[in-house]
XYZ file of C-alpha atoms in Angstrom:
134
model
C -11.022 24.958 -25.524
C -13.779 27.429 -25.794
C -16.825 27.338 -23.093
C -19.458 26.286 -25.811
C -21.576 25.051 -22.624
C -21.275 21.400 -23.634
C -18.748 20.057 -21.663
C -20.589 17.132 -20.590
C -21.732 15.970 -24.387
C -18.161 16.567 -25.340
C -16.914 13.835 -22.663
C -19.955 11.449 -23.385
C -18.923 11.600 -27.081
C -15.660 11.223 -26.422
C -15.934 8.381 -24.439
C -18.035 6.823 -27.294
C -15.527 7.257 -29.692
C -12.848 5.669 -27.561
C -15.675 2.205 -26.673
C -16.678 2.097 -30.397
C -14.043 -0.677 -31.206
C -12.693 -2.235 -28.192
C -15.929 -5.094 -28.557
C -16.531 -7.094 -31.818
C -19.955 -8.698 -32.092
C -20.967 -11.271 -29.134
C -18.309 -10.380 -26.724
C -18.793 -9.904 -23.510
C -19.274 -6.529 -22.698
C -16.864 -6.660 -18.802
C -14.001 -6.842 -21.704
C -14.730 -3.140 -22.007
C -11.149 -1.116 -20.621
C -11.802 2.006 -18.333
C -11.839 5.332 -20.428
C -10.567 8.650 -19.342
C -11.549 11.702 -20.579
C -9.679 15.286 -19.108
C -10.455 18.615 -19.951
C -8.176 21.523 -19.054
C -10.428 24.332 -19.512
C -9.411 28.670 -19.496
C -12.821 29.015 -18.137
C -15.182 27.578 -15.196
C -17.137 24.586 -16.636
C -19.170 23.764 -13.601
C -22.744 25.143 -13.130
C -22.124 26.055 -9.902
C -20.832 29.660 -8.554
C -17.751 28.331 -6.271
C -14.643 28.180 -7.975
C -13.319 24.532 -8.062
C -9.626 23.331 -10.045
C -11.435 19.683 -10.361
C -14.824 18.759 -11.364
C -15.007 14.330 -11.992
C -18.137 12.941 -12.875
C -19.515 9.547 -11.893
C -22.495 7.355 -12.394
C -24.662 6.649 -9.249
C -27.398 4.291 -8.809
C -30.921 5.955 -7.275
C -29.712 4.515 -3.611
C -26.213 6.637 -3.804
C -23.988 3.510 -5.233
C -21.192 4.294 -7.118
C -21.802 2.562 -10.425
C -18.555 1.183 -11.819
C -19.242 1.845 -15.752
C -15.421 2.493 -15.806
C -15.670 5.847 -17.600
C -14.247 8.583 -15.920
C -14.415 12.484 -16.565
C -11.845 15.159 -14.952
C -12.584 18.320 -15.534
C -9.869 21.209 -14.433
C -10.488 24.711 -14.015
C -7.868 26.369 -15.214
C -9.369 29.836 -14.719
C -8.289 33.482 -13.151
C -6.698 33.021 -10.158
C -6.754 29.133 -10.458
C -4.041 29.288 -13.131
C -0.651 28.473 -13.006
C -0.468 28.247 -8.982
C 0.908 25.696 -6.558
C -2.522 25.628 -4.529
C -4.242 24.011 -7.784
C -1.856 21.823 -9.078
C -1.466 20.661 -5.756
C -4.751 20.732 -5.234
C -5.545 18.795 -8.478
C -2.851 15.744 -7.695
C -4.669 13.655 -5.562
C -8.040 13.567 -7.897
C -5.742 12.422 -11.370
C -4.097 9.372 -8.969
C -7.704 8.275 -8.020
C -8.495 8.234 -11.276
C -5.349 6.310 -12.347
C -3.716 4.769 -9.385
C -0.302 5.785 -11.380
C 2.088 7.896 -9.656
C 4.131 8.097 -13.618
C 0.776 8.739 -15.357
C -0.056 11.768 -13.065
C 3.768 12.935 -13.481
C 2.893 12.809 -17.299
C -0.334 14.484 -16.844
C 1.436 17.482 -15.275
C 4.233 17.474 -17.720
C 2.331 17.731 -20.838
C -1.008 19.880 -19.561
C 0.725 21.900 -17.278
C 3.880 22.927 -18.941
C 6.063 21.107 -16.349
C 9.598 19.762 -16.135
C 9.726 16.228 -14.788
C 11.285 17.508 -11.729
C 9.050 19.948 -10.550
C 6.103 18.004 -11.533
C 7.927 14.776 -9.133
C 8.399 17.894 -6.301
C 4.608 18.867 -7.184
C 3.833 15.236 -6.489
C 5.286 14.528 -3.630
C 4.136 17.948 -2.143
C 0.375 16.955 -2.786
C 0.983 13.294 -1.908
C 2.871 13.331 1.198
C 0.042 14.004 3.911
C -2.338 11.408 2.726
C 0.686 8.859 3.542
C 0.257 7.223 6.942
């Protein structure tokens, strides 16, 4: 992925592609399924100077309430010092889990997008999620 300064527009387009055929005419909008768009960028896609591993967009009302529209966009900054480091992977895992609440989905993403083996991905998952369990 190259930095064409259009990550937000691309995410909107990908969500539209996924939802385009979910409903038939007259069907209830509540039948729309959730959609997930995940970008792994070799650059800092956020407009802020601070280097962050993760950005997650949400639809928010003027009152600050989260509107559950079912779209999830996760933007991962894999540039510079973050790329391939233990710290970046460990910081990423709770955000990936928050999107799906599915351990296996997170492990699959780590394997496919970070090039980790099953055992290595599971080890990272365990290290990242242990402190959050009470």
